Amino acid sequence: IGQAAVTVLEAAGFEVRLVAGRQCCGRPAFSQGNLAEAARLGRHNLALLNQPGDTTPILFLEPSCWSMVAQDYRELGLPGAQEVAARSQLFEEFIERLLEREPSALRFKALPGPVAIHAHCHAKALRDPAFLERLARRLPGAAPTLLETGCCGMAGAFGAKKSTYALSVEVGSDLAEKIRAQPAGVQVVASGTSCRQQIEHLTPTRPIHFAELLASALA
């Protein structure tokens, strides 16, 4: 997924840099109520990202990591969180905004079939997920559908625990039903790693990340 994102960004003329020494965003600790550990990780990452005069966009492939940096670091009151949040974007939103300004920045060939998109809960909570459908419409042959789905039910460790597994499957049943109802040949796109895991667990479908879809369609 990371390689696919770099391929797309470099095709659009960007230089891609990984932040050396970065640690986990803190989402797993935060979701379990371990705020001290989440804050420790946040302070470490913010110190790396918040360099004086740096306005470089910070792109995220995982929506839960993005929301941690874009929102939860601020809620934890961490120094520099506001400045870093202002530079943080989802990969898909960054590409859609780029193509809105410069439609010729990327060229795409026709896809072999239509696309169905499951939006991550964190993306839906902080953004109108319609930008995902707008981006997919730029791909010839995509004929995208933004699925009207709720949570996949995995929710990080929630779906992996014996005590909450059955509830996780119940929560994800609507998503699984809608994916099974898709016609043959539809490519399911889900940018959340937990979402993809749950979809593979509950259906015979292998979903891909949006970056993989875009990379596969580059002309």
PDB file of C-alpha atoms in Angstrom:
ATOM      1  CA  ILE A   1       0.000   0.000   0.000  1.00  0.00           C
ATOM      2  CA  GLY A   2       2.823   2.361   0.873  1.00  0.00           C
ATOM      3  CA  GLN A   3       4.605   1.594  -2.384  1.00  0.00           C
ATOM      4  CA  ALA A   4       1.388   2.187  -4.323  1.00  0.00           C
ATOM      5  CA  ALA A   5       0.931   5.583  -2.661  1.00  0.00           C
ATOM      6  CA  VAL A   6       4.533   6.585  -3.461  1.00  0.00           C
ATOM      7  CA  THR A   7       4.022   5.509  -7.088  1.00  0.00           C
ATOM      8  CA  VAL A   8       0.955   7.754  -7.393  1.00  0.00           C
ATOM      9  CA  LEU A   9       2.560  10.735  -5.659  1.00  0.00           C
ATOM     10  CA  GLU A  10       5.760  10.511  -7.706  1.00  0.00           C
ATOM     11  CA  ALA A  11       3.714  10.220 -10.910  1.00  0.00           C
ATOM     12  CA  ALA A  12       2.131  13.543  -9.908  1.00  0.00           C
ATOM     13  CA  GLY A  13       5.580  15.093  -9.481  1.00  0.00           C
ATOM     14  CA  PHE A  14       5.971  14.996  -5.711  1.00  0.00           C
ATOM     15  CA  GLU A  15       9.008  14.003  -3.695  1.00  0.00           C
ATOM     16  CA  VAL A  16       7.981  11.632  -0.912  1.00  0.00           C
ATOM     17  CA  ARG A  17       9.791  11.519   2.421  1.00  0.00           C
ATOM     18  CA  LEU A  18       9.217   9.182   5.356  1.00  0.00           C
ATOM     19  CA  VAL A  19       9.757  10.682   8.796  1.00  0.00           C
ATOM     20  CA  ALA A  20      12.713   8.864  10.340  1.00  0.00           C
ATOM     21  CA  GLY A  21      12.268   7.718  13.925  1.00  0.00           C
ATOM     22  CA  ARG A  22       8.484   8.022  14.009  1.00  0.00           C
ATOM     23  CA  GLN A  23       6.561   5.781  16.383  1.00  0.00           C
ATOM     24  CA  CYS A  24       3.005   4.458  16.554  1.00  0.00           C
ATOM     25  CA  CYS A  25       0.476   7.307  16.414  1.00  0.00           C
ATOM     26  CA  GLY A  26      -0.932   6.137  19.758  1.00  0.00           C
ATOM     27  CA  ARG A  27      -4.357   5.069  18.496  1.00  0.00           C
ATOM     28  CA  PRO A  28      -4.213   1.566  20.073  1.00  0.00           C
ATOM     29  CA  ALA A  29      -3.312   3.006  23.485  1.00  0.00           C
ATOM     30  CA  PHE A  30      -5.857   5.812  23.141  1.00  0.00           C
ATOM     31  CA  SER A  31      -8.671   3.426  22.201  1.00  0.00           C
ATOM     32  CA  GLN A  32      -7.932   1.336  25.323  1.00  0.00           C
ATOM     33  CA  GLY A  33      -7.972   4.391  27.606  1.00  0.00           C
ATOM     34  CA  ASN A  34      -4.214   4.477  28.134  1.00  0.00           C
ATOM     35  CA  LEU A  35      -3.990   8.233  27.654  1.00  0.00           C
ATOM     36  CA  ALA A  36      -0.551   8.571  29.249  1.00  0.00           C
ATOM     37  CA  GLU A  37       1.016   6.249  26.666  1.00  0.00           C
ATOM     38  CA  ALA A  38      -0.918   7.883  23.827  1.00  0.00           C
ATOM     39  CA  ALA A  39       0.348  11.292  24.957  1.00  0.00           C
ATOM     40  CA  ARG A  40       3.926  10.020  25.202  1.00  0.00           C
ATOM     41  CA  LEU A  41       3.813   8.732  21.646  1.00  0.00           C
ATOM     42  CA  GLY A  42       2.115  11.910  20.485  1.00  0.00           C
ATOM     43  CA  ARG A  43       4.782  14.159  21.981  1.00  0.00           C
ATOM     44  CA  HIS A  44       7.503  12.088  20.296  1.00  0.00           C
ATOM     45  CA  ASN A  45       5.845  12.262  16.861  1.00  0.00           C
ATOM     46  CA  LEU A  46       4.947  15.932  17.125  1.00  0.00           C
ATOM     47  CA  ALA A  47       8.549  16.810  17.936  1.00  0.00           C
ATOM     48  CA  LEU A  48       9.586  15.153  14.670  1.00  0.00           C
ATOM     49  CA  LEU A  49       6.794  16.630  12.557  1.00  0.00           C
ATOM     50  CA  ASN A  50       6.634  20.157  13.928  1.00  0.00           C
ATOM     51  CA  GLN A  51       9.830  21.648  12.549  1.00  0.00           C
ATOM     52  CA  PRO A  52      10.051  25.477  12.348  1.00  0.00           C
ATOM     53  CA  GLY A  53       8.950  26.802   8.961  1.00  0.00           C
ATOM     54  CA  ASP A  54       7.981  23.370   7.598  1.00  0.00           C
ATOM     55  CA  THR A  55       4.683  23.526   5.685  1.00  0.00           C
ATOM     56  CA  THR A  56       5.047  20.158   3.944  1.00  0.00           C
ATOM     57  CA  PRO A  57       1.737  18.268   3.781  1.00  0.00           C
ATOM     58  CA  ILE A  58       1.654  15.198   6.032  1.00  0.00           C
ATOM     59  CA  LEU A  59      -0.254  12.380   4.330  1.00  0.00           C
ATOM     60  CA  PHE A  60      -1.876   9.382   5.997  1.00  0.00           C
ATOM     61  CA  LEU A  61      -2.871   6.072   4.437  1.00  0.00           C
ATOM     62  CA  GLU A  62      -4.646   4.800   7.569  1.00  0.00           C
ATOM     63  CA  PRO A  63      -7.696   6.887   8.582  1.00  0.00           C
ATOM     64  CA  SER A  64      -7.454   5.997  12.272  1.00  0.00           C
ATOM     65  CA  CYS A  65      -3.852   7.238  12.416  1.00  0.00           C
ATOM     66  CA  TRP A  66      -4.862  10.412  10.572  1.00  0.00           C
ATOM     67  CA  SER A  67      -7.698  11.177  12.992  1.00  0.00           C
ATOM     68  CA  MET A  68      -5.379  10.569  15.947  1.00  0.00           C
ATOM     69  CA  VAL A  69      -2.935  13.192  14.681  1.00  0.00           C
ATOM     70  CA  ALA A  70      -5.529  15.561  13.207  1.00  0.00           C
ATOM     71  CA  GLN A  71      -7.907  15.534  16.191  1.00  0.00           C
ATOM     72  CA  ASP A  72      -6.940  13.506  19.240  1.00  0.00           C
ATOM     73  CA  TYR A  73      -3.480  15.010  19.769  1.00  0.00           C
ATOM     74  CA  ARG A  74      -5.259  18.352  20.096  1.00  0.00           C
ATOM     75  CA  GLU A  75      -7.771  16.894  22.553  1.00  0.00           C
ATOM     76  CA  LEU A  76      -4.852  15.603  24.609  1.00  0.00           C
ATOM     77  CA  GLY A  77      -3.518  19.173  24.708  1.00  0.00           C
ATOM     78  CA  LEU A  78      -0.135  18.236  23.240  1.00  0.00           C
ATOM     79  CA  PRO A  79       2.202  21.099  22.256  1.00  0.00           C
ATOM     80  CA  GLY A  80       2.416  21.628  18.504  1.00  0.00           C
ATOM     81  CA  ALA A  81      -0.693  19.537  17.826  1.00  0.00           C
ATOM     82  CA  GLN A  82      -2.617  22.369  16.185  1.00  0.00           C
ATOM     83  CA  GLU A  83       0.166  23.174  13.714  1.00  0.00           C
ATOM     84  CA  VAL A  84       0.645  19.546  12.711  1.00  0.00           C
ATOM     85  CA  ALA A  85      -3.110  18.946  12.439  1.00  0.00           C
ATOM     86  CA  ALA A  86      -3.352  21.798   9.929  1.00  0.00           C
ATOM     87  CA  ARG A  87      -0.850  20.001   7.659  1.00  0.00           C
ATOM     88  CA  SER A  88      -2.336  16.506   8.032  1.00  0.00           C
ATOM     89  CA  GLN A  89      -4.480  15.021   5.268  1.00  0.00           C
ATOM     90  CA  LEU A  90      -5.786  11.691   4.138  1.00  0.00           C
ATOM     91  CA  PHE A  91      -3.955  10.484   1.039  1.00  0.00           C
ATOM     92  CA  GLU A  92      -7.201  10.281  -0.954  1.00  0.00           C
ATOM     93  CA  GLU A  93      -8.284  13.793  -0.009  1.00  0.00           C
ATOM     94  CA  PHE A  94      -4.880  15.193  -0.983  1.00  0.00           C
ATOM     95  CA  ILE A  95      -5.071  13.535  -4.423  1.00  0.00           C
ATOM     96  CA  GLU A  96      -8.668  14.634  -4.989  1.00  0.00           C
ATOM     97  CA  ARG A  97      -7.815  18.249  -4.143  1.00  0.00           C
ATOM     98  CA  LEU A  98      -4.795  18.073  -6.442  1.00  0.00           C
ATOM     99  CA  LEU A  99      -6.889  16.794  -9.364  1.00  0.00           C
ATOM    100  CA  GLU A 100      -9.573  19.381  -8.696  1.00  0.00           C
ATOM    101  CA  ARG A 101      -6.917  22.100  -9.144  1.00  0.00           C
ATOM    102  CA  GLU A 102      -4.913  20.311 -11.841  1.00  0.00           C
ATOM    103  CA  PRO A 103      -7.009  17.671 -13.657  1.00  0.00           C
ATOM    104  CA  SER A 104      -4.054  16.707 -15.855  1.00  0.00           C
ATOM    105  CA  ALA A 105      -1.654  16.043 -12.949  1.00  0.00           C
ATOM    106  CA  LEU A 106      -2.357  12.305 -13.281  1.00  0.00           C
ATOM    107  CA  ARG A 107      -3.502  10.275 -16.262  1.00  0.00           C
ATOM    108  CA  PHE A 108      -5.560   7.115 -15.806  1.00  0.00           C
ATOM    109  CA  LYS A 109      -6.414   4.177 -18.027  1.00  0.00           C
ATOM    110  CA  ALA A 110      -9.750   2.383 -17.927  1.00  0.00           C
ATOM    111  CA  LEU A 111     -10.424   0.013 -15.056  1.00  0.00           C
ATOM    112  CA  PRO A 112     -11.581  -3.529 -15.846  1.00  0.00           C
ATOM    113  CA  GLY A 113     -14.783  -3.078 -13.833  1.00  0.00           C
ATOM    114  CA  PRO A 114     -16.764  -0.941 -11.411  1.00  0.00           C
ATOM    115  CA  VAL A 115     -15.712   0.025  -7.892  1.00  0.00           C
ATOM    116  CA  ALA A 116     -17.553  -0.112  -4.548  1.00  0.00           C
ATOM    117  CA  ILE A 117     -16.146   1.993  -1.687  1.00  0.00           C
ATOM    118  CA  HIS A 118     -16.506   1.406   2.048  1.00  0.00           C
ATOM    119  CA  ALA A 119     -15.588   4.592   3.934  1.00  0.00           C
ATOM    120  CA  HIS A 120     -13.761   4.280   7.262  1.00  0.00           C
ATOM    121  CA  CYS A 121     -15.615   5.485  10.377  1.00  0.00           C
ATOM    122  CA  HIS A 122     -12.903   8.030  11.203  1.00  0.00           C
ATOM    123  CA  ALA A 123     -13.059   9.487   7.696  1.00  0.00           C
ATOM    124  CA  LYS A 124     -16.845   9.758   7.980  1.00  0.00           C
ATOM    125  CA  ALA A 125     -16.617  11.328  11.437  1.00  0.00           C
ATOM    126  CA  LEU A 126     -14.257  14.133  10.396  1.00  0.00           C
ATOM    127  CA  ARG A 127     -15.041  14.555   6.679  1.00  0.00           C
ATOM    128  CA  ASP A 128     -17.857  14.162   4.195  1.00  0.00           C
ATOM    129  CA  PRO A 129     -16.764  10.904   2.522  1.00  0.00           C
ATOM    130  CA  ALA A 130     -18.209  12.073  -0.817  1.00  0.00           C
ATOM    131  CA  PHE A 131     -14.648  13.041  -1.829  1.00  0.00           C
ATOM    132  CA  LEU A 132     -13.881   9.310  -2.118  1.00  0.00           C
ATOM    133  CA  GLU A 133     -16.576   8.887  -4.745  1.00  0.00           C
ATOM    134  CA  ARG A 134     -15.488  12.063  -6.565  1.00  0.00           C
ATOM    135  CA  LEU A 135     -11.929  10.753  -6.748  1.00  0.00           C
ATOM    136  CA  ALA A 136     -13.040   7.351  -8.028  1.00  0.00           C
ATOM    137  CA  ARG A 137     -15.154   9.038 -10.725  1.00  0.00           C
ATOM    138  CA  ARG A 138     -11.940  10.351 -12.238  1.00  0.00           C
ATOM    139  CA  LEU A 139     -11.005   6.770 -13.163  1.00  0.00           C
ATOM    140  CA  PRO A 140     -12.467   5.634 -16.501  1.00  0.00           C
ATOM    141  CA  GLY A 141     -14.761   2.663 -16.047  1.00  0.00           C
ATOM    142  CA  ALA A 142     -14.932   2.954 -12.244  1.00  0.00           C
ATOM    143  CA  ALA A 143     -18.676   3.760 -12.094  1.00  0.00           C
ATOM    144  CA  PRO A 144     -18.185   4.020  -8.324  1.00  0.00           C
ATOM    145  CA  THR A 145     -20.668   3.319  -5.574  1.00  0.00           C
ATOM    146  CA  LEU A 146     -20.085   4.785  -2.114  1.00  0.00           C
ATOM    147  CA  LEU A 147     -21.657   2.077   0.026  1.00  0.00           C
ATOM    148  CA  GLU A 148     -24.138   3.208   2.678  1.00  0.00           C
ATOM    149  CA  THR A 149     -22.504   1.254   5.463  1.00  0.00           C
ATOM    150  CA  GLY A 150     -21.809   1.731   9.132  1.00  0.00           C
ATOM    151  CA  CYS A 151     -18.882   0.428  11.169  1.00  0.00           C
ATOM    152  CA  CYS A 152     -17.205  -2.755   9.927  1.00  0.00           C
ATOM    153  CA  GLY A 153     -17.292  -4.032  13.510  1.00  0.00           C
ATOM    154  CA  MET A 154     -13.589  -4.798  13.790  1.00  0.00           C
ATOM    155  CA  ALA A 155     -12.671  -1.525  15.540  1.00  0.00           C
ATOM    156  CA  GLY A 156      -9.030  -2.362  16.135  1.00  0.00           C
ATOM    157  CA  ALA A 157      -8.728  -5.043  18.820  1.00  0.00           C
ATOM    158  CA  PHE A 158     -12.488  -5.218  19.445  1.00  0.00           C
ATOM    159  CA  GLY A 159     -13.142  -7.839  16.770  1.00  0.00           C
ATOM    160  CA  ALA A 160     -10.115  -9.895  17.796  1.00  0.00           C
ATOM    161  CA  LYS A 161     -11.206 -10.448  21.397  1.00  0.00           C
ATOM    162  CA  LYS A 162     -13.099 -13.605  22.304  1.00  0.00           C
ATOM    163  CA  SER A 163     -15.404 -11.599  24.590  1.00  0.00           C
ATOM    164  CA  THR A 164     -16.521  -9.216  21.823  1.00  0.00           C
ATOM    165  CA  TYR A 165     -16.055 -11.305  18.671  1.00  0.00           C
ATOM    166  CA  ALA A 166     -19.743 -12.207  18.259  1.00  0.00           C
ATOM    167  CA  LEU A 167     -20.795  -8.575  18.638  1.00  0.00           C
ATOM    168  CA  SER A 168     -18.119  -7.544  16.150  1.00  0.00           C
ATOM    169  CA  VAL A 169     -19.544  -9.947  13.568  1.00  0.00           C
ATOM    170  CA  GLU A 170     -23.068  -8.702  14.262  1.00  0.00           C
ATOM    171  CA  VAL A 171     -22.006  -5.072  13.783  1.00  0.00           C
ATOM    172  CA  GLY A 172     -20.243  -5.958  10.530  1.00  0.00           C
ATOM    173  CA  SER A 173     -23.106  -8.058   9.138  1.00  0.00           C
ATOM    174  CA  ASP A 174     -24.712  -5.145   7.241  1.00  0.00           C
ATOM    175  CA  LEU A 175     -21.429  -4.313   5.517  1.00  0.00           C
ATOM    176  CA  ALA A 176     -20.844  -7.973   4.678  1.00  0.00           C
ATOM    177  CA  GLU A 177     -24.369  -8.274   3.251  1.00  0.00           C
ATOM    178  CA  LYS A 178     -23.920  -5.239   1.007  1.00  0.00           C
ATOM    179  CA  ILE A 179     -20.569  -6.467  -0.268  1.00  0.00           C
ATOM    180  CA  ARG A 180     -21.923  -9.944  -1.014  1.00  0.00           C
ATOM    181  CA  ALA A 181     -24.760  -8.277  -2.967  1.00  0.00           C
ATOM    182  CA  GLN A 182     -22.347  -6.534  -5.342  1.00  0.00           C
ATOM    183  CA  PRO A 183     -22.329  -7.879  -8.911  1.00  0.00           C
ATOM    184  CA  ALA A 184     -19.459 -10.001 -10.142  1.00  0.00           C
ATOM    185  CA  GLY A 185     -16.354  -8.077 -11.130  1.00  0.00           C
ATOM    186  CA  VAL A 186     -16.755  -5.229  -8.642  1.00  0.00           C
ATOM    187  CA  GLN A 187     -13.538  -4.145  -6.913  1.00  0.00           C
ATOM    188  CA  VAL A 188     -14.158  -3.308  -3.260  1.00  0.00           C
ATOM    189  CA  VAL A 189     -12.040  -0.447  -1.887  1.00  0.00           C
ATOM    190  CA  ALA A 190     -11.555   0.072   1.854  1.00  0.00           C
ATOM    191  CA  SER A 191      -8.710   2.242   3.144  1.00  0.00           C
ATOM    192  CA  GLY A 192      -8.933   1.120   6.782  1.00  0.00           C
ATOM    193  CA  THR A 193      -6.784  -1.877   7.680  1.00  0.00           C
ATOM    194  CA  SER A 194      -9.358  -3.149  10.220  1.00  0.00           C
ATOM    195  CA  CYS A 195     -12.103  -2.770   7.620  1.00  0.00           C
ATOM    196  CA  ARG A 196     -10.181  -4.810   5.069  1.00  0.00           C
ATOM    197  CA  GLN A 197      -9.481  -7.511   7.642  1.00  0.00           C
ATOM    198  CA  GLN A 198     -13.155  -7.734   8.592  1.00  0.00           C
ATOM    199  CA  ILE A 199     -14.326  -7.793   4.968  1.00  0.00           C
ATOM    200  CA  GLU A 200     -11.932 -10.640   4.181  1.00  0.00           C
ATOM    201  CA  HIS A 201     -13.099 -12.454   7.318  1.00  0.00           C
ATOM    202  CA  LEU A 202     -16.828 -12.149   6.597  1.00  0.00           C
ATOM    203  CA  THR A 203     -16.943 -12.328   2.793  1.00  0.00           C
ATOM    204  CA  PRO A 204     -15.035 -14.022  -0.056  1.00  0.00           C
ATOM    205  CA  THR A 205     -13.895 -10.562  -1.226  1.00  0.00           C
ATOM    206  CA  ARG A 206     -10.336  -9.247  -1.120  1.00  0.00           C
ATOM    207  CA  PRO A 207     -10.616  -5.461  -0.746  1.00  0.00           C
ATOM    208  CA  ILE A 208      -7.802  -3.100  -1.655  1.00  0.00           C
ATOM    209  CA  HIS A 209      -6.650   0.315  -0.434  1.00  0.00           C
ATOM    210  CA  PHE A 210      -7.518   3.367  -2.539  1.00  0.00           C
ATOM    211  CA  ALA A 211      -3.803   3.914  -3.200  1.00  0.00           C
ATOM    212  CA  GLU A 212      -3.615   0.468  -4.805  1.00  0.00           C
ATOM    213  CA  LEU A 213      -6.619   1.273  -6.992  1.00  0.00           C
ATOM    214  CA  LEU A 214      -5.063   4.536  -8.192  1.00  0.00           C
ATOM    215  CA  ALA A 215      -1.664   2.958  -8.815  1.00  0.00           C
ATOM    216  CA  SER A 216      -3.217   0.174 -10.870  1.00  0.00           C
ATOM    217  CA  ALA A 217      -5.037   2.744 -13.029  1.00  0.00           C
ATOM    218  CA  LEU A 218      -2.071   4.993 -13.844  1.00  0.00           C
ATOM    219  CA  ALA A 219      -1.657   5.380 -17.578  1.00  0.00           C
TER     220      ALA A 219
END
